Short mmCIF file of C-alpha atoms in Angstrom, two decimals:
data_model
loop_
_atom_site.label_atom_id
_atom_site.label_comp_id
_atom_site.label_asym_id
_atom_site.label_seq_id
_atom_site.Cartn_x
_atom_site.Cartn_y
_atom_site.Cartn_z
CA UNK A 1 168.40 146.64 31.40
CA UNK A 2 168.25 142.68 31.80
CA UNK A 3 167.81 141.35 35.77
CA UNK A 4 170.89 139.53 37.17
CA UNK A 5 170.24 135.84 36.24
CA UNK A 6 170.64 133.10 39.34
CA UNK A 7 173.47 132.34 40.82
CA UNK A 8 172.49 129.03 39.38
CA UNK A 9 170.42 128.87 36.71
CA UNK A 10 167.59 126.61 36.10
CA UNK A 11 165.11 125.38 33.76
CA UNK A 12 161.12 125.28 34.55
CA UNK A 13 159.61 123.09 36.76
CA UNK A 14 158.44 120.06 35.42
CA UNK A 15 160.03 120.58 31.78
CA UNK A 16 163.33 119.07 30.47
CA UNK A 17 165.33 120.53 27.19
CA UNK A 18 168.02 118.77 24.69
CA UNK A 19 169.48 122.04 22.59
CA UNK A 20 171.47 120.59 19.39
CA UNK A 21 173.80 122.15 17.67
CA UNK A 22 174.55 122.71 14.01
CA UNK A 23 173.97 119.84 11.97
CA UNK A 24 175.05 121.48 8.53
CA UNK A 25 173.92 118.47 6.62
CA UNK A 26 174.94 115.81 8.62
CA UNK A 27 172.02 112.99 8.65
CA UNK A 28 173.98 110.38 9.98
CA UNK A 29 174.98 112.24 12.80
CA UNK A 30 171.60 113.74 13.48
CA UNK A 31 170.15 110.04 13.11
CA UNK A 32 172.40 109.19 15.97
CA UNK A 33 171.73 112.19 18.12
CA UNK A 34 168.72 111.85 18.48
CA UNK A 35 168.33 108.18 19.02
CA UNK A 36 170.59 109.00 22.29
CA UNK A 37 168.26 111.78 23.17
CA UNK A 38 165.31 109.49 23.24
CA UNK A 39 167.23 106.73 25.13
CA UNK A 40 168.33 109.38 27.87
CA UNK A 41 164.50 110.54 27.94
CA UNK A 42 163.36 107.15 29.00
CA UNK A 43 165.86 106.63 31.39
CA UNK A 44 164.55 109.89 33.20
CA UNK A 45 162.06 110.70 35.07
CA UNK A 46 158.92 112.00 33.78
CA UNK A 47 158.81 116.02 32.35
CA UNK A 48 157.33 117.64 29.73
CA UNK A 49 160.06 117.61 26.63
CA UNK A 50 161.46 120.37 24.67
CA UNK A 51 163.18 119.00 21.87
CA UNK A 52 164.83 122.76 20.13
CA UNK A 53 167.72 123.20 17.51
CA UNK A 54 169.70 125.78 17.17
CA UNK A 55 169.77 126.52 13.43
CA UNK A 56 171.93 126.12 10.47
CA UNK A 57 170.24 122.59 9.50
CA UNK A 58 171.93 122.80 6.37
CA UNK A 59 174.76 123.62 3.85
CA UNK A 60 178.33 122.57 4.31
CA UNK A 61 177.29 118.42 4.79
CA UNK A 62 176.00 115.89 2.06
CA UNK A 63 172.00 115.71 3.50
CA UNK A 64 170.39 119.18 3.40
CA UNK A 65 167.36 118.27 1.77
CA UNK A 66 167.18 114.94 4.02
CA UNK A 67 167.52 116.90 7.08
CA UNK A 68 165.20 119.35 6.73
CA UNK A 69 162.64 116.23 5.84
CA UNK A 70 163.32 114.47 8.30
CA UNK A 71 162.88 117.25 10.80
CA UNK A 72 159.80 118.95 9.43
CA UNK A 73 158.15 115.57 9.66
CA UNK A 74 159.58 114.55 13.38
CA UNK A 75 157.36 113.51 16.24
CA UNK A 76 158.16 111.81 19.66
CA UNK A 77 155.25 111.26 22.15
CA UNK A 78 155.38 114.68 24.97
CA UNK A 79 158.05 116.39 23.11
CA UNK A 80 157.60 120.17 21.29
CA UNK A 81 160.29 120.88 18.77
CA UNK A 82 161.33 123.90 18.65
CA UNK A 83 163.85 125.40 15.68
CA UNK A 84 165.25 128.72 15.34
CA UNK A 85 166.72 130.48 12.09
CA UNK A 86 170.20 130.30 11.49
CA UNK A 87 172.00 132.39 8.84
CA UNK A 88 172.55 129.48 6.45
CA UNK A 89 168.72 129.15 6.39
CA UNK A 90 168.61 132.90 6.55
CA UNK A 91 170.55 133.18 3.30
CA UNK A 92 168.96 130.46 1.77
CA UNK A 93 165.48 132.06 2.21
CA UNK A 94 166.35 135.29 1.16
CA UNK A 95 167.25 133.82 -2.26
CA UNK A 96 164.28 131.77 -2.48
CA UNK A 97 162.63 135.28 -1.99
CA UNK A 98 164.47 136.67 -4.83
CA UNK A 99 168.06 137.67 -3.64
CA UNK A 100 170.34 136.25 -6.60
CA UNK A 101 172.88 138.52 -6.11
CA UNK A 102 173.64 136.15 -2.92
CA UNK A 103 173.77 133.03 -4.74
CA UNK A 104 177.63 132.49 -5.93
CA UNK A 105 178.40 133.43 -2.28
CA UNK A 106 175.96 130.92 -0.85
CA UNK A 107 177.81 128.19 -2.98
CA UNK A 108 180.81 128.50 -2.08
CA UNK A 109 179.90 128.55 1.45
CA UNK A 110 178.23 125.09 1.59
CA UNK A 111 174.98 125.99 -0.66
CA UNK A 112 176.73 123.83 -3.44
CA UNK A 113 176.34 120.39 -0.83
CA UNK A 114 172.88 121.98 0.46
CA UNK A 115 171.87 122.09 -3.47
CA UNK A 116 173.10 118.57 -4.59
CA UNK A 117 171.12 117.23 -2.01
CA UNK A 118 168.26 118.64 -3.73
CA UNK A 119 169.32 116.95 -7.13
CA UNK A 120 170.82 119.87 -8.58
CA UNK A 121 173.95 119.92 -10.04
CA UNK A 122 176.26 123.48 -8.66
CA UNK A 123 178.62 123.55 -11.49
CA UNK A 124 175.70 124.01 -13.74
CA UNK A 125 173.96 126.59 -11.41
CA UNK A 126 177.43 128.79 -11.50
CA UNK A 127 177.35 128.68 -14.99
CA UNK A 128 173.64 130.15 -15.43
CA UNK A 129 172.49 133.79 -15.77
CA UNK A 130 171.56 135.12 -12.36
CA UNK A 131 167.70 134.45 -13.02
CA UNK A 132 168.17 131.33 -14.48
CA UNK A 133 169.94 129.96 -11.77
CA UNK A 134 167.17 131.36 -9.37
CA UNK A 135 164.78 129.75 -11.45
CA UNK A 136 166.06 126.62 -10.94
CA UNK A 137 167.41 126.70 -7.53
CA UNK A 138 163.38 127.69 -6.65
CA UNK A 139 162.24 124.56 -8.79
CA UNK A 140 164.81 122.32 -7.05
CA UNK A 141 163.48 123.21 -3.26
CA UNK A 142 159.95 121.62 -2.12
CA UNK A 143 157.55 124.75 -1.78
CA UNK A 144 157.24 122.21 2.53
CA UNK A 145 160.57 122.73 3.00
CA UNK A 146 160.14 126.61 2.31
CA UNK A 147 157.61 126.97 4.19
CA UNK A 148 159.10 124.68 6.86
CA UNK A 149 162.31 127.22 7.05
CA UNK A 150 159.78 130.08 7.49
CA UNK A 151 158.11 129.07 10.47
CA UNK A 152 161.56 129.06 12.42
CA UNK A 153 161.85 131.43 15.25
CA UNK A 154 165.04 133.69 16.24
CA UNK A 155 164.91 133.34 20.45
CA UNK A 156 163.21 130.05 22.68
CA UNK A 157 163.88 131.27 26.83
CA UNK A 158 163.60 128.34 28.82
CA UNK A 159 163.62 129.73 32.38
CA UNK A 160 167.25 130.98 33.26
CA UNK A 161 168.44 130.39 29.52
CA UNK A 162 167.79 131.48 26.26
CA UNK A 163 168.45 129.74 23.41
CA UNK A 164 169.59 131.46 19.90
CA UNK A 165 171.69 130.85 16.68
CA UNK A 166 174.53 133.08 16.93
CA UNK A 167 174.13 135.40 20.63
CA UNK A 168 172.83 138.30 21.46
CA UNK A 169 174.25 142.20 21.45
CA UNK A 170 175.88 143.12 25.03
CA UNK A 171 173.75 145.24 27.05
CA UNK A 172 170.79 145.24 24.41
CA UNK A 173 167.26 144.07 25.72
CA UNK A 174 166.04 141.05 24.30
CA UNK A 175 162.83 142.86 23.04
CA UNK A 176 165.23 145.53 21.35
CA UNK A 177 167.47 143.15 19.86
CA UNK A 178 168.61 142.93 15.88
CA UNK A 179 167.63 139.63 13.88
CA UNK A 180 170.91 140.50 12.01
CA UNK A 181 172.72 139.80 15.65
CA UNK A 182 171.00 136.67 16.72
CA UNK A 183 171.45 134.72 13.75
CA UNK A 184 175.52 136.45 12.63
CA UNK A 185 176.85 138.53 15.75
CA UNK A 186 180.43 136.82 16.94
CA UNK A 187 183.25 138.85 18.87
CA UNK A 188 180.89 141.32 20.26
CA UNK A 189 179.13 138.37 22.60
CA UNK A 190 181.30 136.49 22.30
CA UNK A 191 184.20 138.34 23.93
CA UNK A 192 181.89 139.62 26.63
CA UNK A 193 182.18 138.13 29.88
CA UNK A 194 179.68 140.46 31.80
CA UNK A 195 175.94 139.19 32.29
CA UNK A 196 173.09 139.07 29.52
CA UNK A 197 170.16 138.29 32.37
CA UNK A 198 170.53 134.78 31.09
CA UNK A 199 172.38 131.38 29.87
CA UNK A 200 172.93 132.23 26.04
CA UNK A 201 172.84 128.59 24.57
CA UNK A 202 174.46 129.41 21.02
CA UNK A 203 175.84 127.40 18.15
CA UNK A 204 177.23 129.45 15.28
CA UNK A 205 180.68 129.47 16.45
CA UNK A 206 182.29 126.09 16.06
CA UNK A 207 184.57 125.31 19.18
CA UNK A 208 186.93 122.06 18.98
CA UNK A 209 184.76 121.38 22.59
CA UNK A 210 181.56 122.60 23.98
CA UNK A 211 182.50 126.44 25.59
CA UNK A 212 180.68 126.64 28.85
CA UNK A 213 180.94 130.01 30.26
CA UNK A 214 179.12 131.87 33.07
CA UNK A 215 177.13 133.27 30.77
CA UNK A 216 176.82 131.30 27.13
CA UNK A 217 177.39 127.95 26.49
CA UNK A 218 178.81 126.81 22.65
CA UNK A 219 177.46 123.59 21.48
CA UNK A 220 178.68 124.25 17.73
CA UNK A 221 181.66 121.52 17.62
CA UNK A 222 181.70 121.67 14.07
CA UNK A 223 179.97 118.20 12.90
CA UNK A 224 180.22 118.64 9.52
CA UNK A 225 183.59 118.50 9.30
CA UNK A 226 184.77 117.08 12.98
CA UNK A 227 181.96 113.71 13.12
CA UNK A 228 180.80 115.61 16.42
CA UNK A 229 176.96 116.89 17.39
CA UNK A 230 176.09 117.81 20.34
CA UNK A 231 173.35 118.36 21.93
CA UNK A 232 172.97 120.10 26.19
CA UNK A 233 170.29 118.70 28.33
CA UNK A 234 168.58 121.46 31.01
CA UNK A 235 166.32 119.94 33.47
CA UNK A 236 165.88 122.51 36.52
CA UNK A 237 169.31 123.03 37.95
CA UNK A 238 170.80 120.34 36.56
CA UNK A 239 172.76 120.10 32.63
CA UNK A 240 174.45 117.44 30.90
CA UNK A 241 175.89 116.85 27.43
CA UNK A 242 175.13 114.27 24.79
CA UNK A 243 176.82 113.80 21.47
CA UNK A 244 177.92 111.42 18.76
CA UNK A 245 181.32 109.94 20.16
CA UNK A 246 179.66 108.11 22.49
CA UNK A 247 179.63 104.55 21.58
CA UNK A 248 176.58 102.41 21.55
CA UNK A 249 175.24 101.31 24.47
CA UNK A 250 177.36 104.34 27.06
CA UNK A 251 175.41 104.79 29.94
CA UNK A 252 173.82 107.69 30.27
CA UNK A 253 175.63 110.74 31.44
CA UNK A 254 175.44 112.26 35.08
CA UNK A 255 173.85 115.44 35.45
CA UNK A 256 175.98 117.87 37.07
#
């Protein structure tokens, strides 16, 4: 079973981490987000930067296909970016891989903004045989952002925290742990209040505020639909939150 985390948890020595949340589409807010993130790193001292999202880059907002580019193409001087699968991308990929029995679900659950981002019209999609509409759902989708999507990972620890999609199965090692949990699992974790062995840093779940517990911490607040992304910064024993109602030109916020 998992070791009783610190009383309070840290990050590594030397390394600082901004976690976002789901940005389901949103390239405006992302835009924003990140040009605080970069302000708040040079007003810092000096650490080595993990820069790691959370998953579900797309669906549900306007700019899928202009999130994923701008992501897969990101680079900031001493950061590593670090993404992890969500289950939009999950579903996505699987029918990119040949799952069109998913594909009227996926639509109606923010695949049809995802796929108009990509030029492709949904009302013509629904009205396609099920290997037409794969057929032209794979021709819509750069073969970069596929393979992009792929590389994502399901778990990033970070000394006393691990970051994932959706949370983790009570009382389940991490090595021993379903994919199918990480990237869907809600109640289950999130109802439990005993201790994983670590910080779960989740999105997933969207909560009207960020839910920081003893042992997870939300940062889904729902920016697709609420204007909101958010993003928790770790450095050692110290955490703050960044996100897009700040106006331009808020100092920076203490660490606490």
């Amino acid at each position: 079973m998992f070791s009783r985390k610190p009383a309070y948890p840290s990050g590594p020595p030397n390394y600082r981490a901004y976690v976002i949340g789901d940005v389901h589409g949103r390239l405006d807010l992302l835009e924003q987000l990140l040009g605080r993130i970069e302000a708040d790193m040079s007003a810092r001292k000096n650490a080595d930067i993990v820069l790691a999202f959370v998953g579900d880059l797309i669906d549900r907002g306007p700019s899928s296909a202009q999130v994923v580019e701008r992501l897969r193409n990101y680079g900031h001087e001493g950061v590593r970016t670090v993404f992890l699968l969500g289950n939009h991308e999950e579903v996505l990929l699987r029918i990119l891989a040949g799952e069109d029995d998913l594909i009227n679900g996926w639509l109606r659950f923010g695949g049809a903004e995802c796929l108009r981002s990509y030029g492709e019209e949904p009302g013509e999609i629904r009205s396609l045989s099920a290997d037409h509409a794969l057929a032209r759902i794979r021709a819509a989708i750069p073969e970069e952002h596929k393979t992009f999507l792929e590389s994502f990972g399901d778990t990033f620890k970070f000394g006393d925290y691990l970051f994932v999609h959706a949370g983790v199965r009570p009382g389940v090692d991490l090595d021993s742990q379903l994919q199918k949990d990480l990237r869907w699992i809600r109640d289950p974790f999130l109802l439990h209040e005993g201790d994983h062995g670590f910080v779960v840093v989740h999105g997933h779940t969207i909560c009207k505020e960020v839910e920081e517990r003893p042992n997870r911490i939300g940062i889904d607040t729902g920016a697709y639909a609420t204007g909101v992304l958010t993003a928790l910064a770790i450095d050692q024993g110290k955490r703050w939150f960044i996100d897009t109602r700040q106006s331009a030109g808020a100092p920076i916020p203490a660490a606490h």
